[in-house]
mmCIF file of C-alpha atoms in Angstrom:
data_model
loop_
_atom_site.group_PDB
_atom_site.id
_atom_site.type_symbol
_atom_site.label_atom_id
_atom_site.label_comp_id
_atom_site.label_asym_id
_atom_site.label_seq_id
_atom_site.Cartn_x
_atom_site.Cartn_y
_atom_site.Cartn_z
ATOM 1 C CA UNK A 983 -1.548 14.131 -30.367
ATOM 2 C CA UNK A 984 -3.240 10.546 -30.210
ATOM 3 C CA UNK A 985 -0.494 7.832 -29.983
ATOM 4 C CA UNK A 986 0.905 4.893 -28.146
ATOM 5 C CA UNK A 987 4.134 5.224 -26.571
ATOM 6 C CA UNK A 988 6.462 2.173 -26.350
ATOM 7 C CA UNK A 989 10.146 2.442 -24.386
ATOM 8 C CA UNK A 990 12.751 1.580 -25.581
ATOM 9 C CA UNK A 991 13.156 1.644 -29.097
ATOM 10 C CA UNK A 992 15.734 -0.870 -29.175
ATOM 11 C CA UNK A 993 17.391 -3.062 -26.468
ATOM 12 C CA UNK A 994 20.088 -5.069 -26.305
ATOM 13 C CA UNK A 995 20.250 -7.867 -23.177
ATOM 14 C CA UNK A 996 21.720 -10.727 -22.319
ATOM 15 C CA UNK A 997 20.019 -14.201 -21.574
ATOM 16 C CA UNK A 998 18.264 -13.851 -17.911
ATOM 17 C CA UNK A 999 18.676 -10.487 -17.089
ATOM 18 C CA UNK A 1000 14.488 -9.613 -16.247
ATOM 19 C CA UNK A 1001 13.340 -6.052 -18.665
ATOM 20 C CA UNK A 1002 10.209 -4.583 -19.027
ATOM 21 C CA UNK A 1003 9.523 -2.873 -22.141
ATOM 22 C CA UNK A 1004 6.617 0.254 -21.820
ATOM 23 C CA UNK A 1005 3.559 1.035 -23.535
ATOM 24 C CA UNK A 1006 1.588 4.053 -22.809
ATOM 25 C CA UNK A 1007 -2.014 5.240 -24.832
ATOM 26 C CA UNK A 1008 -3.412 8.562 -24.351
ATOM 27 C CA UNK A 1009 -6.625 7.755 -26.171
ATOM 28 C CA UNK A 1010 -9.039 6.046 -23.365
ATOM 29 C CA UNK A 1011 -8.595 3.223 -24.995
ATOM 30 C CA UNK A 1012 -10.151 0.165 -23.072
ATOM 31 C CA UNK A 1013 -8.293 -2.374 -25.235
ATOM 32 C CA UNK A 1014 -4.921 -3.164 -25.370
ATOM 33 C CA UNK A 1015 -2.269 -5.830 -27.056
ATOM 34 C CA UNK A 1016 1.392 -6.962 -27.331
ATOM 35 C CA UNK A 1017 2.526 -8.759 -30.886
ATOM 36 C CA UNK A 1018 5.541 -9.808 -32.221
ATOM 37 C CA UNK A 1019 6.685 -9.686 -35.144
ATOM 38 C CA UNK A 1020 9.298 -12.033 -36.709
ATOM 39 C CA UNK A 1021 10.126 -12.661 -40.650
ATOM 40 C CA UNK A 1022 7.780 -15.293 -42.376
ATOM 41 C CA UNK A 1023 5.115 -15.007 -39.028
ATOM 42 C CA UNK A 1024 3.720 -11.546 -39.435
ATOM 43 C CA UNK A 1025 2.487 -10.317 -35.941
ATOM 44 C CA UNK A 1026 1.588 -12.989 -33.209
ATOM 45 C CA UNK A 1027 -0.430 -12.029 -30.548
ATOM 46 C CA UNK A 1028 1.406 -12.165 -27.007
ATOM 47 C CA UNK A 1029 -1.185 -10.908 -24.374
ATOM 48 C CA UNK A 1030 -4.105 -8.324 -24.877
ATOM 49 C CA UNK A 1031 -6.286 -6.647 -22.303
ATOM 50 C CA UNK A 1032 -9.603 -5.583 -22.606
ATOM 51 C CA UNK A 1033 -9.873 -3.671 -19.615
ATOM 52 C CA UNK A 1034 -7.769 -2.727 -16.268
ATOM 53 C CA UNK A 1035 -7.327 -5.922 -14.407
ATOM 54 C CA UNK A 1036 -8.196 -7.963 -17.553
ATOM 55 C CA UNK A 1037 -5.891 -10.007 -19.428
ATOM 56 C CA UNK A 1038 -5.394 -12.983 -21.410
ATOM 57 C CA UNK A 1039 -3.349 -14.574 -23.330
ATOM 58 C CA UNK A 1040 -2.748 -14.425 -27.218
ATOM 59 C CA UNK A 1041 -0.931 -17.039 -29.240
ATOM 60 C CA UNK A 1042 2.353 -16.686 -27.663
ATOM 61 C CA UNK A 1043 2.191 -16.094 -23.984
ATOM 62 C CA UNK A 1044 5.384 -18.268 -22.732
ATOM 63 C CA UNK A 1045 7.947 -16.773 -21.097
ATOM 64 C CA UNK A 1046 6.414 -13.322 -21.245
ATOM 65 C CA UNK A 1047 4.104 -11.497 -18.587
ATOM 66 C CA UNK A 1048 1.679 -8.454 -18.522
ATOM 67 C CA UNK A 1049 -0.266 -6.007 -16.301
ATOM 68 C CA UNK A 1050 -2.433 -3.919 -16.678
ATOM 69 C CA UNK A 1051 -3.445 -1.660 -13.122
ATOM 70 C CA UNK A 1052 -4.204 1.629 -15.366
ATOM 71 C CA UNK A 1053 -6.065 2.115 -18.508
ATOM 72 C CA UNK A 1054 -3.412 3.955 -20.112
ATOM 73 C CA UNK A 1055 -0.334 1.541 -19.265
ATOM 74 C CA UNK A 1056 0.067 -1.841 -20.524
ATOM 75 C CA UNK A 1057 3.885 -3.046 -19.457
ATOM 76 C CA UNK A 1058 5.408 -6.515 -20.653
ATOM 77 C CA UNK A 1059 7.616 -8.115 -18.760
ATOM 78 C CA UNK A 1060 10.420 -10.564 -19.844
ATOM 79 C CA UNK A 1061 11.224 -12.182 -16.457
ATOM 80 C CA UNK A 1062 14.023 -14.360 -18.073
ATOM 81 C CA UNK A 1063 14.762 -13.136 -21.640
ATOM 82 C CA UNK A 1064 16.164 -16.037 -24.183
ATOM 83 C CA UNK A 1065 17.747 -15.554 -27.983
ATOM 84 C CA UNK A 1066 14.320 -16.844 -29.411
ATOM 85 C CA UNK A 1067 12.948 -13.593 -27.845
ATOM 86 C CA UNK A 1068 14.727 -11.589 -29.751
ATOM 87 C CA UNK A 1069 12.014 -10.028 -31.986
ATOM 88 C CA UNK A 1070 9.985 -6.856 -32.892
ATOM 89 C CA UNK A 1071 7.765 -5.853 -30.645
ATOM 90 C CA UNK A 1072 4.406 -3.699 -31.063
ATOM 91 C CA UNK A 1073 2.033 -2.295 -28.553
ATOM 92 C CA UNK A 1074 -1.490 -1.300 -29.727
ATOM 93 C CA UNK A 1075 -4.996 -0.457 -28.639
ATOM 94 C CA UNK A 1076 -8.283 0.513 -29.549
ATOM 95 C CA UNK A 1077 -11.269 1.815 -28.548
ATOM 96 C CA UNK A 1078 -13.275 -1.422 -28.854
ATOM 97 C CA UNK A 1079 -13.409 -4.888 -30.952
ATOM 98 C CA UNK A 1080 -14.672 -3.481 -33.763
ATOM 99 C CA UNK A 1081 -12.312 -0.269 -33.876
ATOM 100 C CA UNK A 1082 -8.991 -0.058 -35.689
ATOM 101 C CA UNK A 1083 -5.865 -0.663 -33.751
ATOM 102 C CA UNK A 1084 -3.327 2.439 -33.172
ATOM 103 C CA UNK A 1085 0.309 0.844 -33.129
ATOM 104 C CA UNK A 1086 3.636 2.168 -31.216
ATOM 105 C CA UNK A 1087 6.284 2.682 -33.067
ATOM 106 C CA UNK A 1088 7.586 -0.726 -32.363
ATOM 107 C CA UNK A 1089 10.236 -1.926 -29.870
ATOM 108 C CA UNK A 1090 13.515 -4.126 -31.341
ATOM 109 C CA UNK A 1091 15.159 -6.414 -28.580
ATOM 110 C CA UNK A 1092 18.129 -8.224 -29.073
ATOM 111 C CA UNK A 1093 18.605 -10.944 -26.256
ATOM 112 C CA UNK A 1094 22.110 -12.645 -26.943
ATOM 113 C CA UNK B 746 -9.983 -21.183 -33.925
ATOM 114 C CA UNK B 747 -9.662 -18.322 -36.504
ATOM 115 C CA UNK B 748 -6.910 -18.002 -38.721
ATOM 116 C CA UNK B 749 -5.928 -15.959 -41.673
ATOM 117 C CA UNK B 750 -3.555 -16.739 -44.824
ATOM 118 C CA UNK B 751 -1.770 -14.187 -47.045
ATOM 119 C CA UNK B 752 -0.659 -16.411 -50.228
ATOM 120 C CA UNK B 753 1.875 -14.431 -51.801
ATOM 121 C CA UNK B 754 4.833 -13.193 -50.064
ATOM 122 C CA UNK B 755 5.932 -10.713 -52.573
ATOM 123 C CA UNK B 756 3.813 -9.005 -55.269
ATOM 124 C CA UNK B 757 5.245 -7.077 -57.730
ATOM 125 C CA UNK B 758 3.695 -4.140 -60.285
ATOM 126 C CA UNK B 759 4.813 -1.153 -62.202
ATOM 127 C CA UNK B 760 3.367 2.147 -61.251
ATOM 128 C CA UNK B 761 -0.122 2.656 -62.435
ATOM 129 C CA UNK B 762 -1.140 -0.682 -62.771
ATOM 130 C CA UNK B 763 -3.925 -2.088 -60.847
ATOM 131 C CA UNK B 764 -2.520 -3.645 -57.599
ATOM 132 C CA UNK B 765 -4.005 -7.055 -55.649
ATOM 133 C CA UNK B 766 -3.123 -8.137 -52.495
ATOM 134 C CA UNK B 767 -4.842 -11.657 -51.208
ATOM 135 C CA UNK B 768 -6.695 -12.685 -48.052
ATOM 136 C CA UNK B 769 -8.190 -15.370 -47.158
ATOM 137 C CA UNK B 770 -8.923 -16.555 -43.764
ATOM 138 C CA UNK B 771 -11.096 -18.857 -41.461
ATOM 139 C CA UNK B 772 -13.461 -18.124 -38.631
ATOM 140 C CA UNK B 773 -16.655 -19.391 -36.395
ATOM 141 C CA UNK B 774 -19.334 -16.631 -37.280
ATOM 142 C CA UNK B 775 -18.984 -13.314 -39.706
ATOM 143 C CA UNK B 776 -15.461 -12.241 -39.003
ATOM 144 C CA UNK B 777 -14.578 -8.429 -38.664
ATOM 145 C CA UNK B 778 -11.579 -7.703 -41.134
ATOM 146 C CA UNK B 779 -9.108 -5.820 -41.189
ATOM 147 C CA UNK B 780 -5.940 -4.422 -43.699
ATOM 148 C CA UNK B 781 -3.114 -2.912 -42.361
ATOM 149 C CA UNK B 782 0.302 -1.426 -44.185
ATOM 150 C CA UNK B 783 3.823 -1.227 -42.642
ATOM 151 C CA UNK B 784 6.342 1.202 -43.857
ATOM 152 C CA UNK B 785 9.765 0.632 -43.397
ATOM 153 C CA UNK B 786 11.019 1.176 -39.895
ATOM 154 C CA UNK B 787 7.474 2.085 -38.658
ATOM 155 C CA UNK B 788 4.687 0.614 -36.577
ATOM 156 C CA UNK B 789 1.115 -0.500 -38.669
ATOM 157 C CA UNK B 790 -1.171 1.768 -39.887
ATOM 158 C CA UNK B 791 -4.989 0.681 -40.433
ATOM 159 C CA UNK B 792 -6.175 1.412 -43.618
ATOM 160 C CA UNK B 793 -9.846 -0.241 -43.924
ATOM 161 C CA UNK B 794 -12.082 -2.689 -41.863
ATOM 162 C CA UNK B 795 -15.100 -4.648 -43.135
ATOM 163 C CA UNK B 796 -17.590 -5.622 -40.196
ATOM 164 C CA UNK B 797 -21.022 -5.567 -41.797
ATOM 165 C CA UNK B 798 -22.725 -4.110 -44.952
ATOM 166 C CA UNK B 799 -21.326 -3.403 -48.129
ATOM 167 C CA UNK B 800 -19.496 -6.006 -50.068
ATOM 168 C CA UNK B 801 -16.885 -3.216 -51.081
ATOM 169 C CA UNK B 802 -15.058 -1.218 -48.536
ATOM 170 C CA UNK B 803 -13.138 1.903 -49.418
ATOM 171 C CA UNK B 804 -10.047 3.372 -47.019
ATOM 172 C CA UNK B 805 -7.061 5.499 -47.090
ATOM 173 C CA UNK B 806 -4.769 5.909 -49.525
ATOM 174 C CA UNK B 807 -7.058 4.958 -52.407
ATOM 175 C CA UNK B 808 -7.458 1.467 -51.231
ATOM 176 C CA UNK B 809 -10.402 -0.630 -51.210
ATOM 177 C CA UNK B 810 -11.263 -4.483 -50.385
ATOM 178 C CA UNK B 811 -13.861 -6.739 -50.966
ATOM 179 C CA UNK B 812 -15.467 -9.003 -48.470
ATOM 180 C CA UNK B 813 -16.585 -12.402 -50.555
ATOM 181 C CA UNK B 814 -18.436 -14.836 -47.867
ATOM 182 C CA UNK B 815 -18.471 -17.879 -50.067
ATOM 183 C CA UNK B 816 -14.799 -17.858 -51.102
ATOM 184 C CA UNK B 817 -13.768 -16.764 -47.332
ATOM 185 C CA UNK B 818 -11.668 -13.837 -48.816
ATOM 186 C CA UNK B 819 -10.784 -10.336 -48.126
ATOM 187 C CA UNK B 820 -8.558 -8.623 -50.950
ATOM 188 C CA UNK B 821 -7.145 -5.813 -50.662
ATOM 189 C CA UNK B 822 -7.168 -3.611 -54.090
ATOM 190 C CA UNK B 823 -6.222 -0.451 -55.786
ATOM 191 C CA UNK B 824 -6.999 0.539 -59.355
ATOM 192 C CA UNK B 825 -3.182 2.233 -59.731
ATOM 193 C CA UNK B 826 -0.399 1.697 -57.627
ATOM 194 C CA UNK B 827 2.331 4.397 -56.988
ATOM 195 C CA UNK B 828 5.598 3.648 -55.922
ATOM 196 C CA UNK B 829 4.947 5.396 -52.743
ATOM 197 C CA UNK B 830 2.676 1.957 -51.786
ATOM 198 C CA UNK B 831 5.531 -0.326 -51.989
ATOM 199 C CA UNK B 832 5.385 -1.755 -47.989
ATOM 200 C CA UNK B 833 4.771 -4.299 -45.970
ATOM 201 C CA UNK B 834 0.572 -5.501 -45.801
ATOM 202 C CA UNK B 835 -1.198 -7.208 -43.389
ATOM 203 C CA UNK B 836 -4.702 -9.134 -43.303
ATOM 204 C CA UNK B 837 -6.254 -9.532 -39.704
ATOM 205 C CA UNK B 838 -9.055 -11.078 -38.847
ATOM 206 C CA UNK B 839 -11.323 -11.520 -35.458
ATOM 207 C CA UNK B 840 -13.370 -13.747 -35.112
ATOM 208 C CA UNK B 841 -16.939 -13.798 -33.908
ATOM 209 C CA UNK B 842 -18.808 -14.639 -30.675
ATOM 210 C CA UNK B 843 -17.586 -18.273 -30.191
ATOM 211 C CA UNK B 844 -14.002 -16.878 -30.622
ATOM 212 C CA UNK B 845 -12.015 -14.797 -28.095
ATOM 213 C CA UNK B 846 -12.878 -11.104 -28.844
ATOM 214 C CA UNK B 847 -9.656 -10.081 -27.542
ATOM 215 C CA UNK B 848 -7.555 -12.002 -29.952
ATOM 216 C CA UNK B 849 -6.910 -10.540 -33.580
ATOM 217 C CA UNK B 850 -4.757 -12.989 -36.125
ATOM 218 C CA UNK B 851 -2.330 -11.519 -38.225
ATOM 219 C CA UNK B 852 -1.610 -12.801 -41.662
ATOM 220 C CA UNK B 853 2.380 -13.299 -42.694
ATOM 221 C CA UNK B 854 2.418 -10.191 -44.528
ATOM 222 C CA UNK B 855 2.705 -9.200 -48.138
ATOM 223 C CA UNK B 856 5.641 -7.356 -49.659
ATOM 224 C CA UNK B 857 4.350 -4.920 -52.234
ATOM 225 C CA UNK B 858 6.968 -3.729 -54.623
ATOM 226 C CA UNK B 859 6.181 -0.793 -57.309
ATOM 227 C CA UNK B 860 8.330 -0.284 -59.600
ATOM 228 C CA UNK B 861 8.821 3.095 -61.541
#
């Protein structure tokens, strides 16, 4: 089955303590993004990727980072979480810019 | 910069009535568009793009939007709603060569509510 895998579905961490939430596609997909989603914001853009080694940031890169060494893996990395990181978080991808994105299932991370 | 605005934060209709949900947005060069729906507790599901062509796009679920260049707008329609539509919407635009193609702008959203 086509899908995007993200790990965990919820966390709960304290301030400072360094996570790295997973996103897997088994699609070929060459493109690849991280959004959160708060009330009253919709999604915002955090990093995307538009190929391995590629990546750039979205709308709201601080205090987040990404990699992206295989097509199919797209990590992002909270080096030192803070409460206004506590969010929804969504990993997606598609096949191209003018193709539909396929989301995970989302990822919910409390940081208190 | 592109951006995209969703002016109503709730909309509500009874079952079988026609259902409208607004987009508007902003970009440098013909933007590709895009709707997608959130059900509760789940991740976004497309449901129809406009790139090029027809005016009037048709997707899943019954839904269909229309792509007006002179009033910048991308609603998102269906003739009658069930109650099995009430969810979260989003509007999403890209923008076109002199933008990013990477980055893709959300709307807020767009709580549908259908009522029985």
């Amino acid at each position: 089955e086509a899908q995007v895998t993200q790990n965990p579905r919820y966390l709960i961490t304290v301030t400072g303590k360094k996570l790295t939430v997973t996103c897997s596609q088994n699609m070929n997909h060459e493109y690849m993004s991280w959004y959160r989603q708060d009330p009253g914001l919709g999604l915002r853009q955090i990093y995307y990727s538009m190929n391995v080694e590629v990546t750039d940031k979205g709308d709201v890169p601080e205090g987040y980072k990404v990699s992206r060494k295989e097509k199919r893996n797209f990590p992002l990395i909270l080096e030192s979480p803070s409460p206004n990181q506590t969010s929804l978080y969504f990993c997606a991808s598609s096949q191209g810019v003018g193709s539909p994105l396929h989301f995970g299932n989302g990822t919910r991370l409390t940081v208190t | 910069a592109q951006s995209v605005a969703q002016p109503e934060d709730q909309v509500n209709v009874a079952e079988g009535n026609p259902l409208t949900v607004k987009c508007t947005y902003s970009v440098s060069g013909n933007p590709y568009l895009f709707w997608y729906v959130q059900y509760p507790n789940r991740g976004l599901q497309f449901l129809l793009k406009y790139i090029t062509g027809d005016n009037l796009v048709k997707g899943s679920y019954g839904f269909e939007a229309e792509f007006n260049k002179s009033q910048t707008s991308f609603h998102l329609k269906k003739p009658s709603a069930l109650v099995s539509d009430s969810a979260l919407y989003f509007c999403a635009v890209r923008g076109g060569p002199t933008d990013s193609w990477g980055k893709l702008q959300f709307g807020a959203g767009t709580q549908v509510v259908v009522t029985p």
